[in-house]
Coordinates of C-alpha atoms in Angstrom, one line a residue:
Chain A
M754 CA -20.4 -20.1 -0.4
A755 CA -16.8 -19.3 -1.7
F756 CA -15.9 -17.4 -4.8
N757 CA -13.5 -17.4 -7.6
I758 CA -11.9 -14.2 -7.8
L759 CA -9.9 -12.6 -10.5
V760 CA -7.4 -10.0 -9.7
V761 CA -6.4 -7.8 -12.7
D762 CA -3.2 -5.5 -12.0
D763 CA -0.2 -5.2 -13.6
S764 CA 2.1 -5.2 -10.2
K765 CA 2.8 -8.5 -8.8
L766 CA 2.9 -6.8 -5.5
V767 CA -0.5 -6.0 -5.9
H768 CA -1.5 -9.3 -6.6
S769 CA 0.3 -10.6 -3.3
V770 CA -1.4 -8.0 -1.1
I771 CA -4.8 -8.3 -2.5
A772 CA -4.6 -12.2 -1.9
K773 CA -3.0 -11.5 1.9
T774 CA -5.9 -8.7 2.1
L775 CA -8.8 -11.3 1.2
E776 CA -7.3 -13.9 3.7
M777 CA -7.1 -11.3 6.4
A778 CA -10.4 -9.9 5.7
E779 CA -12.0 -13.5 6.0
V780 CA -13.4 -13.2 2.2
P781 CA -14.4 -16.7 1.3
V782 CA -12.4 -17.7 -1.8
K783 CA -12.5 -20.8 -3.6
Q784 CA -9.9 -19.8 -6.2
L785 CA -7.8 -16.8 -7.0
H786 CA -6.7 -16.1 -10.7
F787 CA -4.3 -13.5 -11.8
A788 CA -3.9 -11.3 -14.8
E789 CA -1.3 -8.6 -15.5
N790 CA -3.4 -6.7 -17.9
G791 CA -7.1 -6.4 -19.4
E792 CA -6.3 -8.6 -22.2
I793 CA -4.9 -11.3 -20.1
G794 CA -8.0 -10.7 -17.8
L795 CA -10.6 -11.3 -20.8
E796 CA -8.5 -14.6 -21.5
Q797 CA -8.8 -15.6 -17.7
L798 CA -12.4 -14.9 -18.0
A799 CA -13.0 -17.2 -20.9
E800 CA -11.0 -20.1 -19.4
H801 CA -12.5 -20.0 -15.6
P802 CA -15.5 -19.6 -13.9
I803 CA -15.1 -16.1 -12.4
D804 CA -17.6 -14.7 -9.8
L805 CA -16.1 -11.5 -8.7
V806 CA -13.1 -9.1 -10.5
F807 CA -11.0 -7.0 -8.9
S808 CA -9.3 -4.6 -11.6
D809 CA -6.8 -1.5 -11.5
L810 CA -7.2 0.9 -14.1
H811 CA -3.9 1.8 -15.7
M812 CA -2.2 -1.1 -17.4
P813 CA -0.2 -1.7 -20.4
V814 CA -1.2 -3.4 -23.2
M815 CA -5.2 -3.3 -22.2
N816 CA -6.2 -1.1 -19.5
G817 CA -9.1 -1.5 -16.8
M818 CA -11.4 0.6 -18.6
E819 CA -11.5 -1.1 -22.1
M820 CA -11.7 -4.5 -20.0
I821 CA -14.6 -3.4 -18.3
E822 CA -16.3 -2.0 -21.5
R823 CA -15.6 -5.5 -23.4
M824 CA -16.9 -7.4 -20.2
Q825 CA -20.0 -5.1 -20.5
A826 CA -20.7 -5.8 -24.2
N827 CA -20.5 -9.6 -23.7
E828 CA -23.7 -11.5 -22.8
H829 CA -21.7 -13.8 -20.7
L830 CA -19.6 -11.5 -18.7
K831 CA -21.7 -8.3 -18.2
S832 CA -23.2 -10.1 -15.1
I833 CA -20.0 -10.7 -13.3
P834 CA -19.6 -8.1 -10.6
I835 CA -16.4 -5.8 -11.0
I836 CA -14.8 -3.8 -8.0
V837 CA -12.2 -1.1 -9.2
I838 CA -9.4 -0.9 -6.8
S839 CA -7.3 2.4 -7.7
S840 CA -5.2 5.3 -6.4
E841 CA -7.5 7.8 -8.4
G842 CA -10.0 10.2 -6.3
S843 CA -11.5 12.0 -9.4
K844 CA -15.0 12.0 -9.0
T845 CA -15.4 12.5 -12.8
R846 CA -13.6 9.0 -13.0
L847 CA -15.8 7.3 -10.7
K848 CA -19.1 8.6 -12.4
H849 CA -18.1 7.3 -15.4
L850 CA -16.7 4.1 -13.9
K851 CA -20.1 3.6 -12.0
E852 CA -22.2 4.6 -15.6
E853 CA -20.2 1.7 -17.1
G854 CA -21.3 -1.1 -14.5
V855 CA -18.7 -0.8 -11.9
K856 CA -20.3 -2.0 -8.6
A857 CA -17.7 -0.5 -6.3
I858 CA -14.3 1.3 -6.0
I859 CA -12.0 1.1 -3.6
R860 CA -9.4 3.6 -3.1
K861 CA -5.8 2.6 -2.2
P862 CA -4.3 2.3 0.4
F863 CA -7.3 0.2 1.5
T864 CA -7.5 -1.9 4.7
P865 CA -8.9 -5.4 5.1
E866 CA -12.0 -4.2 6.8
S867 CA -12.7 -1.9 3.8
V868 CA -12.3 -4.6 1.2
R869 CA -14.4 -7.0 3.5
N870 CA -17.1 -4.6 3.5
V871 CA -17.2 -4.0 -0.2
V872 CA -17.1 -7.1 -1.0
F873 CA -20.0 -8.3 1.2
E874 CA -21.9 -5.3 0.0
V875 CA -21.3 -6.4 -3.6
M876 CA -21.9 -10.0 -3.4
G877 CA -25.1 -9.7 -1.2
I878 CA -23.2 -11.3 1.9
K879 CA -24.8 -10.9 5.5
D880 CA -21.7 -9.8 7.5
E881 CA -22.1 -11.3 10.8
Q882 CA -19.1 -10.1 12.4
Chain B
M323 CA 8.5 25.3 -5.9
S324 CA 5.5 27.4 -3.9
N325 CA 5.3 26.6 -0.1
D326 CA 1.8 25.3 -0.8
Y327 CA 3.2 22.6 -3.1
R328 CA 5.9 21.9 -0.9
E329 CA 3.4 21.3 2.1
H330 CA 0.8 19.1 0.0
L331 CA 3.9 17.0 -1.0
I332 CA 4.8 16.5 2.5
A333 CA 1.5 15.8 4.1
T334 CA 0.4 13.6 1.2
A335 CA 3.4 11.6 1.7
T336 CA 3.1 11.4 5.1
E337 CA -0.1 9.9 4.8
V338 CA 0.8 7.6 2.1
F339 CA 3.8 6.3 3.6
E340 CA 1.9 5.6 6.9
K341 CA -1.3 4.0 5.6
F342 CA 0.5 2.0 2.4
A343 CA 3.6 1.2 3.9
F344 CA 3.5 1.7 8.0
M345 CA 6.2 3.7 7.8
F346 CA 6.6 7.1 9.1
V347 CA 7.7 10.7 7.9
D348 CA 9.8 12.2 10.2
D349 CA 9.4 16.1 11.3
A350 CA 10.8 17.2 8.1
E351 CA 12.3 20.4 8.9
K352 CA 14.3 19.4 11.9
D353 CA 15.3 15.8 11.4
I354 CA 16.9 15.4 8.0
K355 CA 20.7 14.5 8.6
E356 CA 23.1 14.5 6.3
S357 CA 23.7 10.8 5.2
D358 CA 25.7 8.9 2.4
V359 CA 23.5 7.4 0.1
S360 CA 25.6 5.1 -2.2
M361 CA 23.0 3.5 -4.4
S362 CA 19.0 4.3 -4.8
V363 CA 16.2 4.0 -6.7
Q364 CA 14.2 6.7 -8.4
S365 CA 10.4 6.2 -9.8
T366 CA 8.9 8.6 -12.2
M367 CA 5.4 8.9 -13.5
K368 CA 4.0 11.2 -16.0
F369 CA 0.5 12.3 -16.2
T370 CA -1.7 14.1 -19.1
G371 CA -5.0 15.6 -18.6
E372 CA -6.0 19.1 -17.4
K373 CA -2.2 19.2 -16.7
E374 CA 0.9 17.6 -17.8
G375 CA 3.7 17.0 -15.7
A376 CA 5.5 14.1 -13.5
I377 CA 5.9 13.1 -10.1
M378 CA 9.1 11.5 -8.7
I379 CA 10.1 9.6 -5.4
A380 CA 13.4 8.4 -4.8
V381 CA 14.6 6.1 -2.0
P382 CA 17.8 4.7 -1.2
D383 CA 18.5 0.9 -1.6
D384 CA 18.0 0.0 2.1
L385 CA 14.8 1.9 2.4
H386 CA 13.4 0.3 -1.0
L387 CA 13.8 -3.3 0.5
E388 CA 12.2 -2.2 3.8
L389 CA 9.4 -0.5 1.8
A390 CA 8.5 -3.9 -0.1
A391 CA 8.8 -6.0 3.3
N392 CA 6.4 -3.7 5.1
V393 CA 3.9 -3.8 2.2
L394 CA 4.2 -7.4 1.8
G395 CA 4.4 -8.2 5.5
M396 CA 7.6 -10.3 5.2
D397 CA 11.5 -10.4 6.2
M398 CA 13.6 -8.1 4.2
G399 CA 15.6 -11.0 3.0
D400 CA 12.8 -12.9 1.9
E401 CA 13.4 -14.0 -1.6
M402 CA 9.5 -12.4 -2.9
V403 CA 10.9 -9.0 -1.2
V404 CA 13.7 -8.7 -3.4
E405 CA 12.0 -9.7 -6.5
Q406 CA 9.0 -7.2 -5.8
A407 CA 10.9 -4.2 -4.2
D408 CA 11.0 -2.4 -7.5
D409 CA 7.2 -2.8 -7.7
A410 CA 6.7 -1.5 -4.2
V411 CA 8.3 1.8 -5.1
K412 CA 6.3 1.9 -8.5
E413 CA 3.2 1.2 -6.4
L414 CA 3.8 3.7 -3.8
L415 CA 4.3 6.4 -6.4
N416 CA 1.3 5.2 -7.9
V417 CA -1.0 5.6 -5.1
F418 CA 1.1 9.0 -4.0
S419 CA 0.3 10.5 -7.2
G420 CA -3.3 9.6 -7.2
H421 CA -3.7 11.5 -3.7
M422 CA -1.4 14.4 -5.0
M423 CA -3.7 14.9 -8.0
T424 CA -6.9 15.4 -5.8
T425 CA -5.2 17.2 -3.1
V426 CA -3.9 19.9 -5.8
F427 CA -6.4 19.8 -8.6
G428 CA -9.6 18.9 -6.7
E429 CA -11.9 16.0 -7.1
E430 CA -13.5 16.7 -10.5
A431 CA -9.9 16.7 -12.3
L432 CA -9.1 13.8 -14.6
F433 CA -6.0 12.9 -15.3
N434 CA -4.4 9.9 -17.1
F435 CA -1.2 8.2 -15.6
C436 CA 1.7 6.4 -17.4
T437 CA 3.2 3.4 -16.0
P438 CA 5.9 4.4 -13.4
E439 CA 9.4 4.1 -15.0
I440 CA 12.5 2.9 -12.4
T441 CA 16.0 4.1 -12.7
R442 CA 18.9 3.3 -11.0
L443 CA 20.7 6.2 -9.2
N444 CA 24.6 6.3 -7.7
A445 CA 25.8 8.4 -5.3
M446 CA 26.7 11.3 -7.5
Q447 CA 23.4 11.1 -9.1
W448 CA 21.6 11.2 -5.9
Q449 CA 23.3 14.0 -4.8
T450 CA 22.9 15.9 -8.0
L451 CA 19.0 15.2 -8.0
K452 CA 18.7 16.3 -4.2
N453 CA 20.4 19.7 -5.2
R454 CA 17.8 20.7 -7.8
P455 CA 15.8 23.7 -6.4
D456 CA 12.5 21.8 -7.1
I457 CA 13.4 18.9 -4.6
V458 CA 11.7 18.1 -1.6
E459 CA 13.4 16.0 0.9
I460 CA 11.6 14.3 3.9
S461 CA 12.9 11.6 6.1
V462 CA 11.0 8.4 6.3
D463 CA 12.0 6.1 9.5
D464 CA 15.7 7.8 9.4
H465 CA 16.2 7.5 5.6
P466 CA 16.4 10.3 3.1
V467 CA 13.8 10.5 0.5
L468 CA 13.4 12.7 -2.3
L469 CA 9.9 14.0 -3.7
Q470 CA 9.4 15.9 -7.0
F471 CA 6.1 17.5 -8.5
T472 CA 6.3 19.6 -11.6
F473 CA 3.7 20.4 -14.1
K474 CA 2.5 23.0 -16.8

């Protein structure tokens, strides 16, 4: 099984780094989609069948929190697992994200191993490595 | 700047440069050499929340490209490295800021961050910035780097 993954971050560098990290982590990827903010992320979600979303929090136009809230309010989108990738370590923020339905939070900087572990856990894949 | 914040800045920068960019902070006290920095890049990010302030990092042009090349795992001359060099500094500052806030204000404090801004500095502007009393200078892979953390 391979996944269609949407990466929402305003940095093209982060898009490249996450793509490379997923490859290094041997996460099975069918197609990768990218969005520069939450608004474009929602457009991508309407256009493509997405299995997993990686999202940053702080972005112009529409931030990650607002995109997550809109996904949770949408019958078709609320079941898509969301992993937040952020440099923030505030427990208050993490608690709020979990309450909003976020499956996991990966703190930057991350390693391929940490990304692999989280993706496999969230997607219910048995890690045979 | 108090010695506590200075130590936090250096310790956090050391960890973030190493883990994010695979670059190493030299012994800050003894290894900073006088060097001519002709052009450089400054990135500043404001924050609001329990405190309001800003975090700034400034790096010389050559380190700017080296940083992007390391993060992307590419050669310095690669087109993508040149295109994304500003993004690399902004992302470094983003990671640095997130870690500084929990180090200084604890894990319960909540902050909102603005998008990092990029400014180009010439040699005179670099020198003026470097001479400010609240600037902390470190050496990363033999390049000078300026850090600033202000809040009220």
